[in-house]
């Protein structure tokens, strides 16, 4: 049954042609009933025209309305009385009123025809309409007018409902497109975040491994025990880097979970001591102090603070030169967290931080600024007077800041 209904919807002109053929058969009796040959020919032409209106009403609604109007006026002029073929006038009025693609003037024109047509028919085909009482004449006119007006009202209601559902579908499609666009933006933002995380993991841990490897090679013959410790540090750092990368890349896998269930928690300010111990073990002296009263921080602020310290110390090792040392200050204030990282080295050129560095691994200050901007903070970074480099970040702890 559904297939038959779908077939009818795909071939509306064919369905209308079938009904036009039936109408032609019914109206054939009226054609045969005409007395003269001329009357039969005119009735046949009128019947064919009305059937053509039925067959093409949905394909050319406005043109068929004009054809039906011409046929109706011709019927009045040639004194051809109402016949079964006049049912086409009801159908075309409904069709024009229901078509959303038809011009609005055509719908109004059809309404005027529905109101005037029956009255003109009453005056034309009643032998002595003036002899009838006024109330009787009005009653018969109204009785014949009601079906035509109802056809127009029904068609206009269908048009309004179609327009409403078309608007609802268009709105739903637009919302779907907006959701897809927002999803793509969210995916791009997540990939950018993962890229920053990978940069921090790779740049920091690989830098530690390179420093330890160079130290191990230097003391391999003179101090085998120190070389062994350096190799153990390289091994531990490598495993840590692999675990971090596995956790981050797991986000990109659709429908998969990280090994062991949940992903490893993001690092925060509590892990800064471990990070600085690792940096000290790689040969960079760091003076780390916490000022103010420590308290619970938003997870985004904690991760941002950790990554800024990690990035700044990594750049100090890469660009500070020999004999460099660093200072890290973490200050808890009433409304924000103040983070200061300084070194006394030769200082890297500013473009190395902004452009990603000579090694092409990182994003430097660009990544820092993105992270600080995501939590609504401020970042001030650049060479220090007298040498070295300074990174100062102020991270707000209140949403209304």
Coordinates of C-alpha atoms in Angstrom, one line a residue:
X1 CA 0.0 0.0 0.0
X2 CA 2.8 2.4 0.8
X3 CA 4.5 1.7 -2.5
X4 CA 1.2 2.5 -4.3
X5 CA 1.0 5.8 -2.4
X6 CA 4.6 6.7 -3.1
X7 CA 3.9 5.9 -6.8
X8 CA 0.9 8.3 -6.8
X9 CA 3.0 11.0 -5.2
X10 CA 5.8 10.6 -7.8
X11 CA 3.3 10.8 -10.7
X12 CA 0.7 13.4 -9.9
X13 CA 0.0 14.3 -13.6
X14 CA -0.7 10.6 -14.4
X15 CA -3.1 10.4 -11.5
X16 CA -4.9 13.6 -12.6
X17 CA -5.0 12.3 -16.2
X18 CA -6.8 9.2 -15.0
X19 CA -9.5 11.3 -13.3
X20 CA -9.8 13.5 -16.4
X21 CA -10.4 10.4 -18.5
X22 CA -13.2 9.3 -16.2
X23 CA -14.7 12.8 -16.2
X24 CA -14.6 12.8 -20.0
X25 CA -16.6 9.5 -20.0
X26 CA -19.2 10.8 -17.6
X27 CA -19.6 14.1 -19.5
X28 CA -19.9 12.1 -22.8
X29 CA -23.6 11.4 -22.0
X30 CA -24.2 15.2 -21.8
X31 CA -22.5 15.7 -25.1
X32 CA -24.7 13.0 -26.7
X33 CA -27.8 14.6 -25.3
X34 CA -27.2 17.8 -27.3
X35 CA -29.7 18.1 -30.2
X36 CA -27.8 19.7 -33.1
X37 CA -24.4 18.8 -34.6
X38 CA -23.0 22.2 -33.8
X39 CA -24.1 22.0 -30.2
X40 CA -22.5 18.5 -30.0
X41 CA -19.2 19.8 -31.3
X42 CA -19.2 22.8 -28.9
X43 CA -20.1 20.6 -26.0
X44 CA -17.3 18.2 -26.9
X45 CA -14.8 21.0 -27.1
X46 CA -15.9 22.3 -23.7
X47 CA -15.7 18.8 -22.2
X48 CA -12.2 18.3 -23.6
X49 CA -11.0 21.7 -22.2
X50 CA -12.4 20.9 -18.7
X51 CA -10.7 17.5 -18.7
X52 CA -7.5 19.2 -19.8
X53 CA -7.9 21.5 -16.7
X54 CA -8.1 18.4 -14.5
X55 CA -5.2 16.6 -16.1
X56 CA -2.7 19.6 -15.9
X57 CA -4.0 21.4 -12.8
X58 CA -0.9 20.6 -10.6
X59 CA 1.6 21.1 -13.4
X60 CA 0.3 24.4 -14.6
X61 CA -2.1 25.7 -11.9
X62 CA -2.3 29.4 -13.0
X63 CA -2.6 28.6 -16.7
X64 CA -5.3 26.0 -16.0
X65 CA -7.2 28.6 -13.9
X66 CA -7.2 31.0 -16.8
X67 CA -8.3 28.3 -19.2
X68 CA -11.1 27.3 -16.8
X69 CA -12.2 30.9 -16.6
X70 CA -12.3 31.2 -20.4
X71 CA -14.3 28.0 -20.6
X72 CA -16.8 29.1 -18.0
X73 CA -17.4 32.5 -19.7
X74 CA -17.7 30.6 -23.1
X75 CA -20.3 28.3 -21.5
X76 CA -22.3 31.4 -20.3
X77 CA -22.0 33.1 -23.7
X78 CA -23.0 30.0 -25.7
X79 CA -25.9 29.1 -23.4
X80 CA -24.4 25.7 -22.5
X81 CA -26.2 24.7 -19.3
X82 CA -24.3 23.3 -16.2
X83 CA -23.0 19.8 -16.8
X84 CA -20.9 17.2 -14.9
X85 CA -17.7 18.6 -16.5
X86 CA -18.2 21.8 -14.4
X87 CA -16.8 19.8 -11.5
X88 CA -13.4 20.8 -12.9
X89 CA -14.1 24.4 -11.8
X90 CA -14.3 23.3 -8.2
X91 CA -11.1 21.3 -8.5
X92 CA -9.1 24.1 -10.1
X93 CA -10.2 26.6 -7.4
X94 CA -9.0 24.2 -4.7
X95 CA -5.8 23.5 -6.5
X96 CA -4.8 27.2 -7.0
X97 CA -5.7 28.0 -3.4
X98 CA -3.6 25.1 -2.1
X99 CA -0.5 25.6 -4.2
X100 CA 2.3 27.4 -2.3
X101 CA 4.2 27.9 -5.6
X102 CA 1.2 29.7 -7.3
X103 CA 1.1 33.5 -7.3
X104 CA -1.1 35.0 -4.6
X105 CA -3.1 37.0 -7.1
X106 CA -4.2 33.7 -8.7
X107 CA -5.6 32.5 -5.4
X108 CA -7.6 35.8 -5.0
X109 CA -8.8 35.5 -8.5
X110 CA -10.0 32.0 -7.8
X111 CA -11.9 33.3 -4.7
X112 CA -13.6 36.0 -6.8
X113 CA -14.6 33.4 -9.4
X114 CA -16.0 31.2 -6.6
X115 CA -18.2 34.1 -5.4
X116 CA -19.3 35.5 -8.8
X117 CA -19.6 32.3 -10.9
X118 CA -22.7 30.8 -9.2
X119 CA -24.5 34.1 -9.2
X120 CA -23.8 34.6 -13.0
X121 CA -25.0 31.1 -13.6
X122 CA -28.3 31.7 -11.8
X123 CA -29.0 34.9 -13.8
X124 CA -28.1 33.2 -17.1
X125 CA -29.9 30.0 -16.9
X126 CA -33.1 30.7 -15.0
X127 CA -36.0 31.5 -17.3
X128 CA -37.4 34.4 -15.2
X129 CA -35.1 35.1 -12.2
X130 CA -36.9 38.4 -11.5
X131 CA -40.2 36.7 -10.8
X132 CA -38.6 34.8 -7.9
X133 CA -38.7 36.4 -4.4
X134 CA -35.5 38.1 -3.4
X135 CA -35.0 35.7 -0.5
X136 CA -35.4 32.7 -2.8
X137 CA -33.0 34.1 -5.4
X138 CA -30.4 34.8 -2.7
X139 CA -30.9 31.4 -1.2
X140 CA -30.3 29.6 -4.5
X141 CA -27.2 31.8 -5.2
X142 CA -25.8 31.0 -1.7
X143 CA -26.6 27.3 -2.0
X144 CA -24.6 27.1 -5.3
X145 CA -21.8 29.4 -4.0
X146 CA -21.1 27.5 -0.8
X147 CA -19.3 24.5 -2.5
X148 CA -17.0 26.8 -4.5
X149 CA -16.1 28.9 -1.4
X150 CA -15.5 25.8 0.7
X151 CA -13.2 24.5 -2.0
X152 CA -11.2 27.7 -1.8
X153 CA -11.1 27.7 2.0
X154 CA -10.0 24.1 2.1
X155 CA -7.2 24.7 -0.5
X156 CA -6.0 27.8 1.4
X157 CA -5.9 25.9 4.7
X158 CA -3.8 23.1 3.0
X159 CA -1.5 25.8 1.6
X160 CA -1.0 27.4 5.0
X161 CA -0.3 24.0 6.6
X162 CA 2.2 23.1 3.8
X163 CA 4.0 26.4 4.3
X164 CA 4.1 25.8 8.0
X165 CA 5.6 22.4 7.7
X166 CA 8.1 23.6 5.1
X167 CA 9.2 26.3 7.5
X168 CA 9.5 23.8 10.3
X169 CA 11.6 21.4 8.1
X170 CA 13.8 24.3 6.9
X171 CA 14.3 25.4 10.6
X172 CA 15.2 21.8 11.6
X173 CA 17.6 21.5 8.7
X174 CA 19.2 24.9 9.6
X175 CA 19.5 23.8 13.2
X176 CA 21.1 20.5 12.1
X177 CA 23.6 22.4 9.9
X178 CA 24.4 24.7 12.9
X179 CA 24.9 21.7 15.1
X180 CA 27.2 20.1 12.6
X181 CA 29.1 23.4 12.3
X182 CA 29.4 23.6 16.1
X183 CA 30.6 20.0 16.2
X184 CA 33.3 20.7 13.6
X185 CA 34.4 23.8 15.6
X186 CA 34.5 21.8 18.8
X187 CA 36.5 19.0 17.1
X188 CA 38.9 21.6 15.7
X189 CA 39.3 23.2 19.2
X190 CA 39.8 19.8 20.7
X191 CA 42.5 18.9 18.2
X192 CA 44.2 22.2 18.8
X193 CA 44.2 21.5 22.5
X194 CA 45.6 18.0 21.9
X195 CA 48.3 19.6 19.7
X196 CA 49.3 21.9 22.5
X197 CA 49.3 19.0 25.0
X198 CA 51.5 16.9 22.7
X199 CA 53.8 19.9 22.2
X200 CA 54.3 20.3 25.9
X201 CA 54.8 16.5 26.5
X202 CA 57.2 16.0 23.6
X203 CA 59.2 19.3 24.0
X204 CA 59.7 18.8 27.7
X205 CA 60.4 15.1 28.0
X206 CA 62.5 14.9 24.8
X207 CA 64.5 17.8 26.0
X208 CA 65.2 16.1 29.3
X209 CA 66.1 12.9 27.5
X210 CA 68.5 14.7 25.2
X211 CA 70.3 16.4 28.1
X212 CA 70.6 13.1 30.0
X213 CA 71.8 11.3 26.9
X214 CA 74.5 13.9 26.4
X215 CA 75.5 13.7 30.0
X216 CA 75.6 9.9 29.9
X217 CA 77.8 10.0 26.8
X218 CA 80.2 12.5 28.5
X219 CA 80.7 10.5 31.7
X220 CA 80.3 7.0 30.2
X221 CA 84.0 6.1 30.6
X222 CA 84.9 8.2 33.6
X223 CA 81.8 7.6 35.8
X224 CA 79.8 4.5 34.7
X225 CA 77.5 4.8 37.7
X226 CA 76.4 8.3 36.7
X227 CA 75.9 7.2 33.2
X228 CA 73.7 4.4 34.4
X229 CA 71.6 6.8 36.4
X230 CA 71.3 9.1 33.4
X231 CA 70.1 6.2 31.3
X232 CA 67.5 5.2 34.0
X233 CA 66.3 8.8 33.9
X234 CA 66.0 8.6 30.1
X235 CA 64.1 5.4 30.4
X236 CA 61.7 6.8 33.0
X237 CA 61.1 10.0 31.1
X238 CA 60.5 8.1 27.9
X239 CA 57.9 5.9 29.6
X240 CA 56.2 9.0 31.1
X241 CA 56.2 10.7 27.6
X242 CA 54.7 7.5 26.0
X243 CA 52.0 7.3 28.7
X244 CA 51.0 11.0 28.2
X245 CA 51.0 10.6 24.4
X246 CA 48.9 7.5 24.7
X247 CA 46.4 9.3 26.9
X248 CA 46.1 12.3 24.5
X249 CA 45.9 10.2 21.4
X250 CA 43.2 8.1 23.0
X251 CA 40.9 11.2 22.8
X252 CA 41.1 10.9 19.0
X253 CA 39.9 7.3 18.9
X254 CA 36.1 7.1 18.5
X255 CA 34.4 4.8 20.8
X256 CA 37.6 3.5 22.5
X257 CA 38.7 3.9 26.1
X258 CA 42.2 4.3 27.4
X259 CA 44.0 1.3 28.8
X260 CA 42.9 0.6 32.3
X261 CA 39.5 2.4 31.9
X262 CA 39.7 6.1 32.6
X263 CA 42.3 8.5 31.3
X264 CA 45.1 9.7 33.5
X265 CA 44.1 12.9 35.3
X266 CA 45.5 16.2 33.9
X267 CA 48.5 17.6 35.8
X268 CA 48.0 20.5 38.2
X269 CA 49.9 22.7 40.6
X270 CA 50.4 19.8 42.9
X271 CA 52.6 18.1 40.3
X272 CA 54.8 21.2 39.9
X273 CA 57.2 19.9 42.5
X274 CA 57.7 16.7 40.6
X275 CA 58.2 18.6 37.4
X276 CA 60.8 20.8 38.9
X277 CA 62.6 17.9 40.5
X278 CA 62.7 16.3 37.1
X279 CA 64.2 19.5 35.6
X280 CA 66.7 19.8 38.4
X281 CA 67.7 16.2 37.7
X282 CA 68.4 17.2 34.1
X283 CA 70.9 19.7 35.3
X284 CA 68.9 23.0 35.5
X285 CA 69.0 24.6 39.0
X286 CA 65.5 25.9 39.8
X287 CA 64.4 27.9 42.8
X288 CA 60.7 27.1 43.4
X289 CA 58.6 28.9 46.0
X290 CA 54.9 29.0 46.8
X291 CA 53.6 32.2 48.4
X292 CA 50.1 32.9 49.9
X293 CA 47.6 30.3 51.2
X294 CA 47.3 27.3 48.8
X295 CA 43.7 26.4 48.0
X296 CA 41.6 24.4 45.5
X297 CA 41.8 25.8 42.0
X298 CA 39.7 25.3 38.9
X299 CA 41.0 22.4 36.8
X300 CA 41.6 24.6 33.8
X301 CA 43.7 27.1 35.8
X302 CA 45.7 24.2 37.3
X303 CA 46.5 22.7 33.9
X304 CA 47.3 26.1 32.5
X305 CA 49.7 26.9 35.3
X306 CA 51.5 23.5 35.0
X307 CA 51.9 23.8 31.2
X308 CA 53.2 27.4 31.4
X309 CA 55.9 26.4 33.9
X310 CA 56.7 23.3 31.8
X311 CA 57.0 25.3 28.6
X312 CA 59.0 28.1 30.2
X313 CA 61.6 25.7 31.8
X314 CA 61.8 23.7 28.6
X315 CA 62.7 26.9 26.7
X316 CA 65.2 27.9 29.4
X317 CA 67.0 24.6 28.9
X318 CA 67.0 24.9 25.2
X319 CA 67.9 28.6 24.8
X320 CA 69.4 29.7 28.2
X321 CA 72.9 28.6 27.5
X322 CA 75.5 27.1 29.9
X323 CA 75.3 27.9 33.6
X324 CA 71.7 29.1 33.5
X325 CA 69.4 28.9 36.5
X326 CA 65.7 29.6 36.9
X327 CA 63.2 30.9 39.4
X328 CA 59.6 29.8 39.7
X329 CA 57.1 31.8 42.0
X330 CA 53.5 30.7 42.5
X331 CA 51.5 33.3 44.4
X332 CA 48.0 32.7 45.6
X333 CA 46.1 36.0 45.8
X334 CA 42.4 36.8 46.7
X335 CA 41.1 36.8 43.1
X336 CA 43.9 35.3 41.0
X337 CA 46.9 33.1 40.8
X338 CA 50.2 34.9 39.9
X339 CA 52.8 32.8 38.1
X340 CA 56.3 34.0 37.5
X341 CA 59.1 32.1 35.7
X342 CA 62.5 33.8 35.2
X343 CA 65.9 32.7 34.1
X344 CA 69.3 34.4 34.0
X345 CA 70.6 32.9 30.8
X346 CA 71.4 34.6 27.5
X347 CA 67.7 34.7 26.6
X348 CA 66.1 33.3 23.5
X349 CA 65.2 35.5 20.6
X350 CA 61.6 36.5 20.9
X351 CA 60.7 35.1 17.4
X352 CA 61.9 31.7 18.5
X353 CA 59.1 31.6 21.1
X354 CA 56.5 33.1 18.8
X355 CA 57.4 31.0 15.7
X356 CA 57.9 27.6 17.3
X357 CA 61.7 27.5 17.9
X358 CA 64.7 26.4 15.9
X359 CA 63.7 22.7 16.4
X360 CA 60.3 23.3 14.9
X361 CA 58.7 21.3 17.7
X362 CA 56.6 23.9 19.6
X363 CA 54.4 26.9 19.5
X364 CA 56.2 28.9 22.2
X365 CA 54.4 32.0 23.4
X366 CA 51.6 31.3 21.0
X367 CA 50.6 28.2 22.9
X368 CA 51.0 30.0 26.2
X369 CA 48.8 32.9 25.1
X370 CA 46.1 30.5 23.9
X371 CA 46.1 28.7 27.2
X372 CA 46.0 31.8 29.3
X373 CA 43.3 33.3 27.0
X374 CA 41.1 30.2 27.5
X375 CA 40.9 30.9 31.3
X376 CA 40.5 34.7 30.8
X377 CA 44.0 35.6 32.2
X378 CA 46.9 37.8 31.2
X379 CA 50.3 36.9 30.0
X380 CA 53.5 39.1 29.9
X381 CA 56.6 37.5 28.5
X382 CA 59.8 38.8 27.1
X383 CA 63.6 39.4 27.7
X384 CA 64.5 40.6 31.2
X385 CA 66.6 43.8 31.7
X386 CA 70.2 42.7 32.2
X387 CA 69.7 39.3 30.5
X388 CA 67.5 36.3 30.7
X389 CA 63.9 35.7 30.0
X390 CA 60.7 36.4 32.0
X391 CA 57.2 34.8 31.8
X392 CA 54.5 36.2 34.0
X393 CA 50.9 34.9 33.9
X394 CA 47.9 36.1 36.0
X395 CA 45.1 33.5 36.0
X396 CA 41.8 34.6 37.4
X397 CA 40.1 32.4 40.0
X398 CA 36.6 34.0 39.8
X399 CA 34.2 33.7 36.8
X400 CA 33.0 37.3 37.1
X401 CA 36.4 38.8 36.9

